[in-house]
Coordinates of C-alpha atoms in Angstrom, one line a residue:
Chain A
M1404 CA -3.2 8.3 11.5
I1405 CA -3.6 9.2 15.3
I1406 CA -4.0 5.2 15.6
N1407 CA -0.3 4.6 14.9
S1408 CA 0.9 6.5 17.5
L1409 CA -1.6 5.1 19.7
C1410 CA -0.3 1.5 18.8
R1411 CA 3.0 2.4 19.6
A1412 CA 2.2 4.1 23.0
Q1413 CA -0.4 0.9 23.9
Q1414 CA 2.6 -1.1 23.3
T1415 CA 5.1 0.7 25.7
F1416 CA 2.4 1.9 28.8
Y1417 CA 0.4 -1.5 28.7
H1418 CA 2.5 -4.4 27.5
R1419 CA 3.8 -5.1 31.3
E1420 CA 3.1 -7.9 33.3
G1421 CA 0.3 -7.5 35.7
I1422 CA -1.2 -4.5 33.5
T1423 CA -5.0 -4.1 32.7
L1424 CA -6.0 -2.0 30.5
P1425 CA -8.7 0.9 31.6
E1426 CA -12.1 -0.1 32.4
K1427 CA -14.7 1.2 30.9
I1428 CA -15.5 4.9 31.7
E1429 CA -18.1 7.0 30.3
S1430 CA -17.3 10.4 31.5
K1431 CA -19.9 13.1 30.9
P1432 CA -18.0 16.3 32.6
T1433 CA -20.7 18.9 33.4
P1434 CA -19.8 22.6 32.4
D1435 CA -18.4 23.9 35.2
D1436 CA -15.4 21.3 35.5
S1437 CA -15.6 20.2 31.5
R1438 CA -11.8 21.6 31.3
D1439 CA -10.4 19.7 34.0
G1440 CA -12.8 17.1 33.6
W1441 CA -9.9 14.7 31.8
L1442 CA -9.6 11.5 33.8
T1443 CA -6.2 9.8 33.8
F1444 CA -5.1 6.3 34.3
Y1445 CA -2.5 6.8 36.9
G1446 CA -4.7 8.6 39.3
L1447 CA -2.0 10.9 40.5
S1448 CA -2.5 12.4 44.1
P1449 CA -1.9 16.2 44.1
R1450 CA 1.4 16.2 45.5
R1451 CA 2.9 13.4 43.2
T1452 CA 1.7 15.5 40.3
N1453 CA 4.0 18.7 41.9
T1454 CA 6.7 16.1 42.5
L1455 CA 6.5 15.3 39.0
I1456 CA 5.9 19.1 37.6
E1457 CA 9.1 19.8 39.3
S1458 CA 10.9 16.9 37.7
A1459 CA 9.9 18.0 34.3
K1460 CA 10.9 21.8 34.7
R1461 CA 14.1 20.9 36.1
F1462 CA 15.0 18.6 33.2
T1463 CA 13.6 21.3 30.6
L1464 CA 15.9 24.0 32.5
V1465 CA 18.9 22.2 31.9
M1466 CA 18.2 21.3 28.4
N1467 CA 17.4 25.1 28.0
Q1468 CA 20.7 25.4 29.3
F1469 CA 22.7 22.7 27.0
Q1470 CA 21.1 24.5 24.1
I1471 CA 22.8 28.0 24.8
A1472 CA 26.1 26.9 26.5
G1473 CA 26.5 23.1 25.3
K1474 CA 28.0 19.7 26.1
D1475 CA 30.3 20.9 28.9
Q1476 CA 27.6 22.9 30.7
L1477 CA 25.2 19.7 30.5
L1478 CA 28.5 17.2 31.6
A1479 CA 28.8 19.8 34.9
V1480 CA 25.2 19.6 36.0
S1481 CA 25.5 15.9 35.3
H1482 CA 28.3 15.5 37.7
D1483 CA 26.3 17.0 40.5
E1484 CA 22.6 15.7 39.6
K1485 CA 21.7 13.3 42.6
K1486 CA 18.8 11.9 40.9
K1487 CA 19.7 8.6 39.0
L1488 CA 17.1 8.9 35.7
H1489 CA 18.2 12.8 35.5
K1490 CA 21.8 11.9 35.6
F1491 CA 21.3 8.9 33.3
A1492 CA 19.4 10.8 30.6
Y1493 CA 22.2 13.8 30.9
S1494 CA 24.5 10.9 30.0
L1495 CA 22.9 10.0 27.1
I1496 CA 22.2 13.3 25.7
A1497 CA 25.9 15.0 25.9
S1498 CA 26.8 11.4 24.1
A1499 CA 24.5 12.3 21.5
S1500 CA 22.9 8.6 21.7
P1501 CA 20.7 7.9 19.0
S1502 CA 16.9 9.1 19.9
D1503 CA 15.2 6.1 18.9
S1504 CA 17.7 3.9 21.3
V1505 CA 16.9 5.8 24.6
R1506 CA 14.3 3.6 25.7
Q1507 CA 16.2 0.5 25.4
A1508 CA 19.1 2.2 27.6
F1509 CA 17.0 2.8 30.1
V1510 CA 15.4 -0.6 30.3
A1511 CA 19.2 -2.1 30.1
A1512 CA 20.5 0.5 32.7
G1513 CA 17.2 -0.9 35.4
L1514 CA 15.6 2.3 35.5
C1515 CA 12.4 1.2 33.7
G1516 CA 10.5 -1.6 32.5
N1517 CA 10.8 -3.7 35.6
T1518 CA 8.0 -2.1 37.6
P1519 CA 4.2 -1.5 36.8
P1520 CA 3.8 1.8 34.6
Q1521 CA 2.3 3.8 37.5
E1522 CA 5.4 3.4 39.3
D1523 CA 7.4 4.1 36.4
F1524 CA 6.1 6.8 35.8
E1525 CA 8.8 9.2 36.1
A1526 CA 11.0 7.2 33.7
E1527 CA 8.4 7.7 31.0
M1528 CA 8.7 11.3 31.1
I1529 CA 12.3 11.5 31.8
I1530 CA 12.5 9.2 28.4
A1531 CA 9.7 11.1 26.4
G1532 CA 12.0 14.6 27.2
T1533 CA 15.7 13.0 26.3
E1534 CA 14.0 11.7 23.2
L1535 CA 13.2 15.0 22.3
A1536 CA 16.0 16.9 23.7
L1537 CA 18.1 14.4 21.1
K1538 CA 16.0 15.6 18.2
N1539 CA 17.0 19.4 19.4
A1540 CA 13.5 19.9 20.5
H1541 CA 12.8 23.4 21.7
P1542 CA 12.4 23.1 25.5
I1543 CA 8.7 24.5 25.4
V1544 CA 8.1 21.2 23.3
I1545 CA 9.9 18.8 25.8
M1546 CA 8.1 20.5 29.0
R1547 CA 4.6 20.0 26.7
T1548 CA 5.1 16.6 26.0
M1549 CA 6.6 15.6 29.7
T1550 CA 3.6 17.2 31.5
A1551 CA 1.1 15.3 28.7
F1552 CA 1.6 12.5 30.8
L1553 CA -0.2 14.3 33.7
G1554 CA -3.3 15.2 32.0
F1555 CA -4.8 18.5 31.0
S1556 CA -5.2 19.4 35.2
V1557 CA -1.7 21.2 34.8
F1558 CA -2.0 22.7 31.2
D1559 CA -2.4 26.4 32.4
L1560 CA -0.1 25.9 35.3
V1561 CA 2.8 24.5 33.0
E1562 CA 2.0 27.6 30.0
K1563 CA 2.2 30.0 32.9
W1564 CA 5.7 28.6 33.8
L1565 CA 7.1 28.4 29.9
I1566 CA 6.1 31.7 29.4
E1567 CA 7.7 33.1 32.3
N1568 CA 10.8 31.3 31.6
F1569 CA 11.3 31.2 27.9
N1570 CA 10.3 35.2 27.1
S1571 CA 13.1 36.8 27.6
D1572 CA 15.1 36.6 24.2
K1573 CA 12.4 38.6 21.8
N1574 CA 14.2 42.1 22.5
E1575 CA 17.4 40.7 21.1
D1576 CA 16.3 39.9 17.6
E1577 CA 17.6 42.3 14.9
E1578 CA 15.0 42.8 12.2
L1579 CA 16.5 41.3 8.8
I1580 CA 14.8 41.8 5.8
I1581 CA 14.7 40.8 2.0
P1582 CA 13.4 41.7 -0.8
G1583 CA 9.7 40.1 -0.7
D1584 CA 6.0 40.6 -1.4
L1585 CA 4.6 39.6 1.6
P1586 CA 4.8 42.8 3.4
D1587 CA 2.8 44.3 0.9
I1588 CA -0.3 41.7 1.0
V1589 CA -0.3 41.3 4.5
P1590 CA -2.4 42.9 6.3
G1591 CA -4.5 43.6 3.2
K1592 CA -8.2 43.3 2.4
N1593 CA -7.8 40.4 0.4
T1594 CA -6.1 38.4 3.1
S1595 CA -8.6 37.3 6.0
P1596 CA -7.7 36.0 9.3
G1597 CA -8.9 32.8 8.3
S1598 CA -6.9 32.2 5.3
I1599 CA -3.5 33.5 6.9
S1600 CA -4.6 31.1 10.0
Q1601 CA -5.0 28.4 7.4
A1602 CA -1.9 29.4 5.3
V1603 CA 0.3 29.1 8.2
R1604 CA -1.0 25.3 9.3
L1605 CA -0.7 24.5 6.0
A1606 CA 3.1 25.5 5.2
G1607 CA 4.0 24.3 9.1
P1608 CA 6.8 25.8 11.6
Q1609 CA 9.9 25.1 9.4
L1610 CA 8.4 27.1 6.4
M1611 CA 6.6 29.5 8.5
A1612 CA 9.7 30.4 10.3
A1613 CA 11.8 30.8 7.0
T1614 CA 8.8 33.0 5.6
L1615 CA 8.7 35.5 8.4
A1616 CA 12.7 35.5 9.0
G1617 CA 13.0 38.0 5.8
C1618 CA 10.1 39.9 7.1
P1619 CA 9.8 43.4 8.6
G1620 CA 8.7 43.6 12.4
Q1621 CA 5.5 44.9 11.7
T1622 CA 4.4 41.8 9.7
I1623 CA 6.2 39.4 11.8
E1624 CA 3.8 40.6 14.8
Y1625 CA 1.0 40.7 12.6
I1626 CA 0.8 37.1 11.4
K1627 CA 1.9 35.8 15.0
S1628 CA -1.2 37.9 16.7
L1629 CA -3.3 35.8 14.1
A1630 CA -2.1 32.4 14.2
Y1631 CA -0.4 32.0 17.5
T1632 CA -1.1 32.1 21.5
P1633 CA 1.7 33.7 23.3
L1634 CA 3.3 30.3 23.9
G1635 CA 3.3 30.1 20.3
Q1636 CA 4.7 33.5 19.7
I1637 CA 7.7 32.4 21.2
L1638 CA 8.5 29.1 19.6
I1639 CA 8.0 31.0 15.9
D1640 CA 10.4 33.4 17.1
W1641 CA 13.1 31.0 18.2
D1642 CA 12.5 29.0 15.2
I1643 CA 12.8 32.5 13.1
R1644 CA 16.1 33.1 14.9
N1645 CA 17.4 29.6 13.8
A1646 CA 16.3 30.2 9.8
R1647 CA 17.9 33.7 10.0
S1648 CA 21.2 31.6 10.9
K1649 CA 20.6 28.6 8.7
F1650 CA 19.2 29.8 5.4
S1651 CA 20.9 32.3 2.8
S1652 CA 18.8 35.4 1.8
E1653 CA 17.9 33.5 -1.9
E1654 CA 16.4 30.6 0.5
L1655 CA 14.4 33.0 2.5
T1656 CA 12.9 34.8 -0.3
D1657 CA 11.9 31.6 -2.0
A1658 CA 10.3 30.2 1.3
Q1659 CA 8.3 33.9 1.2
N1660 CA 7.3 33.2 -2.4
A1661 CA 5.9 29.7 -1.6
F1662 CA 3.9 31.0 1.4
I1663 CA 2.5 33.5 -1.1
E1664 CA 1.5 31.1 -3.1
L1665 CA -0.3 29.1 -0.4
L1666 CA -1.8 32.1 0.7
T1667 CA -3.3 33.2 -2.6
S1668 CA -4.4 29.9 -3.5
F1669 CA -7.1 30.4 -1.1
R1670 CA -8.5 33.4 -2.8
T1671 CA -8.2 31.9 -6.0
E1672 CA -10.0 28.7 -5.1
P1673 CA -12.9 29.4 -2.7
N1674 CA -13.9 26.2 -0.8
P1675 CA -17.5 25.5 -2.0
D1676 CA -18.7 24.3 1.7
M1677 CA -17.2 27.3 3.4
G1678 CA -20.0 29.7 2.8
S1679 CA -17.6 32.8 2.6
E1680 CA -17.8 36.2 1.1
A1681 CA -16.3 34.7 -2.1
E1682 CA -18.2 31.6 -2.3
E1683 CA -21.5 33.4 -1.9
W1684 CA -20.3 35.7 -5.1
L1685 CA -19.8 32.7 -7.0
M1686 CA -22.9 31.8 -6.7
D1687 CA -24.5 34.8 -7.3
V1688 CA -22.7 35.9 -10.2
D1689 CA -24.9 36.1 -13.4
E1690 CA -23.5 33.2 -16.0
G1691 CA -25.6 34.9 -19.1
L1692 CA -23.5 38.0 -18.1
V1693 CA -20.0 36.1 -18.0
S1694 CA -20.9 34.4 -21.2
D1695 CA -22.0 37.9 -22.8
I1696 CA -18.6 39.5 -21.8
S1697 CA -16.2 36.7 -22.5
N1698 CA -17.8 35.9 -26.1
L1699 CA -17.5 39.7 -26.8
I1700 CA -14.0 39.5 -25.9
L1701 CA -13.6 36.6 -27.9
E1702 CA -15.6 38.2 -31.3
L1703 CA -14.0 41.3 -31.4
D1704 CA -11.6 42.5 -33.9
E1705 CA -7.5 42.4 -32.3
H1706 CA -7.5 45.9 -33.4
V1707 CA -10.2 47.4 -31.7
L1708 CA -10.1 45.1 -28.3
K1709 CA -6.3 46.3 -28.4
S1710 CA -7.3 50.1 -28.8
V1711 CA -10.3 49.5 -26.4
V1712 CA -8.6 47.8 -23.5
S1713 CA -5.7 50.0 -23.7
A1714 CA -7.6 53.4 -23.0
M1715 CA -9.6 51.9 -21.0
N1716 CA -9.3 52.6 -17.0
P1717 CA -7.1 49.7 -15.5
K1718 CA -10.2 49.4 -12.4
L1719 CA -12.8 49.0 -14.9
A1720 CA -10.7 46.2 -16.9
A1721 CA -9.9 44.7 -13.7
S1722 CA -13.7 44.7 -12.7
L1723 CA -14.8 43.2 -16.0
I1724 CA -12.0 40.3 -15.5
Q1725 CA -13.9 39.4 -12.6
A1726 CA -17.0 38.5 -14.8
M1727 CA -15.1 36.6 -17.4
E1728 CA -14.0 33.1 -18.3
P1729 CA -10.6 32.0 -18.1
I1730 CA -10.4 31.7 -22.5
A1731 CA -11.5 35.4 -22.5
H1732 CA -8.5 36.6 -20.1
D1733 CA -6.5 34.8 -22.4
R1734 CA -7.4 36.8 -25.2
L1735 CA -7.5 40.1 -24.0
F1736 CA -3.9 40.0 -22.2
S1737 CA -2.6 38.6 -25.4
C1738 CA -4.0 41.7 -26.6
I1739 CA -2.1 44.5 -24.8
A1740 CA 1.0 45.9 -23.8
S1741 CA 3.0 44.1 -20.7
S1742 CA 2.9 47.5 -18.8
K1743 CA -0.9 47.9 -19.3
S1744 CA -1.3 43.9 -18.3
K1745 CA 0.7 44.7 -15.0
K1746 CA -1.5 47.9 -14.3
I1747 CA -4.4 45.8 -14.7
L1748 CA -3.1 42.6 -12.6
D1749 CA -2.3 44.9 -9.8
A1750 CA -5.8 46.9 -9.9
L1751 CA -7.3 43.3 -9.6
E1752 CA -5.3 42.6 -6.7
N1753 CA -6.6 45.3 -5.3
S1754 CA -10.0 44.5 -6.0
V1755 CA -13.1 43.4 -4.1
P1756 CA -16.1 41.1 -5.5
L1757 CA -18.8 43.3 -6.9
S1758 CA -22.6 43.1 -7.0
N1759 CA -24.4 41.7 -10.0
N1760 CA -25.7 45.6 -10.2
E1761 CA -22.2 46.8 -10.7
L1762 CA -20.8 44.3 -12.9
T1763 CA -23.6 45.0 -15.1
R1764 CA -22.9 48.7 -15.5
R1765 CA -19.4 48.5 -15.8
A1766 CA -20.1 46.1 -19.0
Q1767 CA -22.1 48.2 -20.3
I1768 CA -19.6 51.2 -20.5
F1769 CA -17.0 48.4 -21.7
A1770 CA -19.8 48.5 -24.7
Q1771 CA -20.4 51.5 -25.0
K1772 CA -16.4 51.9 -25.3
I1773 CA -16.6 49.4 -28.0
L1774 CA -19.2 50.7 -30.0
S1775 CA -17.2 54.6 -30.2
E1776 CA -14.7 52.6 -31.1
I1777 CA -16.2 50.9 -34.2
A1778 CA -18.4 53.7 -35.3
P1779 CA -17.0 55.6 -38.1
R1780 CA -16.1 59.2 -37.1
N1781 CA -18.5 60.7 -40.0
K1782 CA -21.2 58.5 -39.2
T1783 CA -24.5 59.2 -40.6
L1784 CA -27.3 59.5 -38.4
G1785 CA -30.0 57.2 -38.6
K1786 CA -28.2 54.6 -40.7
S1787 CA -27.1 51.5 -38.0
L1788 CA -23.2 50.4 -37.8
P1789 CA -22.1 47.5 -40.0
L1790 CA -21.5 44.9 -37.1
P1791 CA -21.2 41.2 -37.4
A1792 CA -24.4 40.0 -36.0
K1793 CA -23.0 37.7 -33.4
L1794 CA -21.6 41.0 -32.2
R1795 CA -24.3 43.0 -32.6
Q1796 CA -26.3 40.6 -30.3
L1797 CA -23.9 40.3 -27.5
L1798 CA -23.7 44.4 -27.8
T1799 CA -27.8 44.6 -27.5
S1800 CA -27.7 42.0 -24.7
I1801 CA -25.6 43.3 -22.4
L1802 CA -26.8 47.0 -23.2
S1803 CA -29.9 46.3 -22.8
R1804 CA -29.5 44.2 -19.2
E1805 CA -31.3 46.6 -16.2
Chain B
M406 CA 0.6 1.5 6.9
I407 CA -2.2 1.1 9.6
L408 CA -0.8 -0.7 12.7
W409 CA -3.0 -3.2 14.0
N410 CA -2.6 -3.5 18.3
A411 CA -5.5 -6.4 19.6
E412 CA -5.5 -4.7 23.1
L413 CA -6.2 -1.2 21.7
T414 CA -8.8 -2.8 19.4
K415 CA -10.6 -3.9 22.9
R416 CA -10.4 -0.6 23.9
L417 CA -11.8 1.1 21.1
A418 CA -14.7 -1.5 20.9
C419 CA -18.4 -0.5 21.5
S420 CA -21.8 -1.3 20.7
D421 CA -24.0 -0.6 17.7
K422 CA -26.1 1.3 19.0
E423 CA -23.0 3.9 20.3
K424 CA -22.1 3.8 17.0
A425 CA -24.9 5.3 15.5
A426 CA -24.3 8.1 17.4
L427 CA -20.8 8.7 15.5
P428 CA -21.9 10.6 12.4
A429 CA -23.3 13.3 14.5
I430 CA -19.8 13.6 15.8
V431 CA -18.4 13.7 12.2
Q432 CA -20.9 16.3 11.6
E433 CA -19.8 18.6 14.1
L434 CA -16.2 17.9 13.7
L435 CA -16.5 18.9 10.3
A436 CA -18.6 22.5 11.6
I437 CA -16.0 23.3 14.1
S438 CA -13.3 22.5 10.8
D439 CA -15.2 25.0 8.9
K440 CA -15.4 27.5 11.2
T441 CA -11.2 27.4 11.9
R442 CA -11.0 27.9 7.7
N443 CA -13.6 31.0 8.1
E444 CA -12.2 32.5 11.2
G445 CA -8.8 31.0 12.0
I446 CA -7.5 28.8 15.2
L447 CA -7.2 31.5 17.8
P448 CA -11.2 32.3 18.5
L449 CA -11.0 28.2 19.4
A450 CA -7.7 28.5 21.4
S451 CA -8.3 31.5 23.4
A452 CA -8.6 31.0 27.2
D453 CA -10.2 33.8 28.5
L454 CA -13.7 33.1 26.9
P455 CA -16.2 32.0 28.7
L456 CA -17.0 28.4 29.6
A457 CA -19.7 27.0 27.4
D458 CA -21.5 29.8 25.7
Q459 CA -24.6 28.9 24.5
S460 CA -24.7 31.6 21.8
K461 CA -21.7 29.7 19.9
P462 CA -22.4 26.4 19.4
D463 CA -19.1 25.2 18.1
R464 CA -17.3 27.0 21.0
S465 CA -19.6 25.7 23.6
K466 CA -18.8 21.9 22.0
I467 CA -15.3 22.8 22.3
D468 CA -15.7 24.0 26.2
Q469 CA -17.3 20.7 27.3
S470 CA -14.4 18.4 25.8
P471 CA -11.2 19.1 27.5
M472 CA -9.4 17.4 24.6
L473 CA -10.6 19.8 22.0
Y474 CA -10.2 22.5 24.2
Y475 CA -6.6 22.1 25.0
G476 CA -6.1 20.6 21.6
F477 CA -6.8 23.8 19.8
R478 CA -4.2 25.8 22.3
L479 CA -1.8 23.5 21.2
I480 CA -2.4 24.0 17.5
A481 CA -2.2 27.8 18.1
E482 CA 0.9 27.1 19.9
G483 CA 2.4 26.2 16.4
L484 CA 3.6 22.7 17.2
S485 CA 5.0 20.5 14.2
T486 CA 2.7 17.9 13.4
E487 CA 5.2 15.3 14.6
A488 CA 5.0 16.7 18.2
L489 CA 1.7 17.6 18.1
E490 CA 0.9 14.3 17.1
G491 CA 3.2 12.6 20.1
I492 CA 1.5 15.0 22.6
L493 CA -1.8 14.2 22.2
A494 CA -1.0 10.4 21.6
I495 CA 0.2 10.5 25.4
Y496 CA -2.9 12.2 26.6
L497 CA -5.1 9.6 25.0
S498 CA -2.8 6.7 26.1
T499 CA -2.7 7.7 29.5
S500 CA -6.2 8.6 29.8
A501 CA -8.5 6.7 31.8
Y502 CA -11.1 6.0 28.8
S503 CA -12.1 3.0 27.2
G504 CA -15.0 2.0 24.5
F505 CA -17.3 4.9 23.2
E506 CA -16.1 7.8 25.6
F507 CA -12.3 6.7 24.2
L508 CA -13.3 5.7 20.5
K509 CA -14.8 9.6 20.7
Q510 CA -11.5 11.1 22.1
C511 CA -9.6 9.3 19.3
M512 CA -11.8 11.2 17.0
Y513 CA -11.3 14.3 18.5
V514 CA -7.8 13.9 18.2
E515 CA -7.5 12.9 14.5
A516 CA -9.7 16.1 13.5
L517 CA -7.2 18.1 15.7
L518 CA -4.4 16.6 13.5
S519 CA -6.2 17.2 10.2
I520 CA -7.1 20.9 10.9
A521 CA -3.5 21.4 12.4
A522 CA -1.9 20.4 9.3
G523 CA -4.4 22.5 7.3
D524 CA -6.3 19.8 5.5
S525 CA -9.7 20.5 3.3
R526 CA -12.7 19.3 4.5
E527 CA -13.1 16.6 2.0
L528 CA -9.6 15.2 3.5
L529 CA -11.0 15.5 7.3
L530 CA -14.3 13.8 6.7
R531 CA -12.2 10.9 5.0
K532 CA -10.1 10.6 7.6
L533 CA -12.9 10.5 10.2
V534 CA -15.6 8.1 8.8
P535 CA -13.2 4.9 9.2
Y536 CA -13.8 5.6 13.0
C537 CA -17.7 4.5 12.2
G538 CA -16.5 1.3 10.7
A539 CA -15.5 -0.1 7.4
E540 CA -18.8 -1.6 6.3
K541 CA -20.6 2.1 7.6
A542 CA -18.2 4.4 6.1
Y543 CA -19.0 4.2 2.4
S544 CA -22.7 4.9 3.1
L545 CA -21.5 7.7 5.3
L546 CA -19.7 9.1 3.2
K547 CA -22.2 9.6 0.1
A548 CA -25.3 10.3 2.8
L549 CA -22.8 13.2 3.8
D550 CA -21.8 14.5 0.6
A551 CA -25.9 14.1 -0.5
E552 CA -26.6 16.7 2.3
N553 CA -23.8 19.0 1.8
N554 CA -23.9 19.3 -2.1
P555 CA -27.0 18.5 -2.8
K556 CA -26.7 19.7 -6.5
A557 CA -24.4 17.0 -6.9
L558 CA -27.0 14.3 -7.1

């Protein structure tokens, strides 16, 4: 919960002598200034804000160089650095200090904690950046975190600068394609932008990067266009590059399969509160028809069922499965060859929810096929078929529907 | 474990009258999370949409709150939950807000983190109701359940 993070931050920013909590401010921004109507405790002047942004930019660019060129580069920059805060931060990063002792190190060096937070402002920014750099965070995350101290008024400006400075590596990426089904599933009529975006967030950046690392460029671009802003696309590209160098092909395939499982779980378990197309369909389906089709499958002689389903178009079987209870699925699939099962499952994968009228029509075709299978070749006209009563009742119920 | 801080508790304090407005905020945030589940994050994170478009109530709500507006932009940057929480905690802590307005911003951040993690509607609801006060959370949950699932009663 955010309360825990707030408790830690509260401890850091306001547990100093002479500091009072922000007075009660009940701001109601007007539509015109709403996006910039965020009030910060520090109340910095535009000039001071610009100075701090420049400080954060410089730190971020050095961290980028450090991640590319290594420790020697950082030591060289540190040697020429005039500003105490930056110089000390670089020395901590070069010596790979533990990230959780950064604040303590700054306090011990007399660079933080002796003055009110308004005056320690830059130190707080540099401490946050140093902690992230020691955790090997991407420079974009470092810059976003450092400039969060300045409020939302600099958000767009920072985004523009980050895109300008970190959007150069994209064309150097080589495609790596490993066996996997994701390129066949997205884009597809069964995967909505909402479900893809939801799966991306559930997966988190690490699993997502490993998933996309083995996909063709087209699939990567499609998913990126649905779930990420331009800055987010730069970050996920960086994560994908890392995943390609860190994981084996088997691990990338496993990641892709895990993501597919997440994505498909949204199709099979629609949220009852979402008001989605799938949900509307579920609420609308004729429960009597579902019961009749399911009972028919369960009542039929195994030989008859096998014969009818084996000769049936997989698309027809797939549409019937939409209106069948799970126990009937099991019986249907247990009666047929695995090659036929696969065809039906493929057809099911590409099927769309049908209306009650369409489902009824297909159930009636199925019932007629059963009657044709049961009827003797030399059946005498006028004589009724020798059917068990329960089966007769189910067939009549389905065929008499309008 | 939930940490506790006396100064933070003081900063979050607000009157009973103000607290009465919190269930409506919970409802608004649930509606926004439903929208993200159906349409994805990008329609709410796009920077080029007009401000306070009254034809889209959820979008209008987001445009009127810097925390929601920029928070959705941060979610669509695909940051890890840890990084996102760290950044949003800095925005909150360094803000000048106190009382009801601060409590409301905390609820916004809680909702943003829950949406970013891909939480279900039910889980988001359970993360938000404690902000209305422990004594009111149970009755609020029941009322919201009844409103959302009348058949369940």
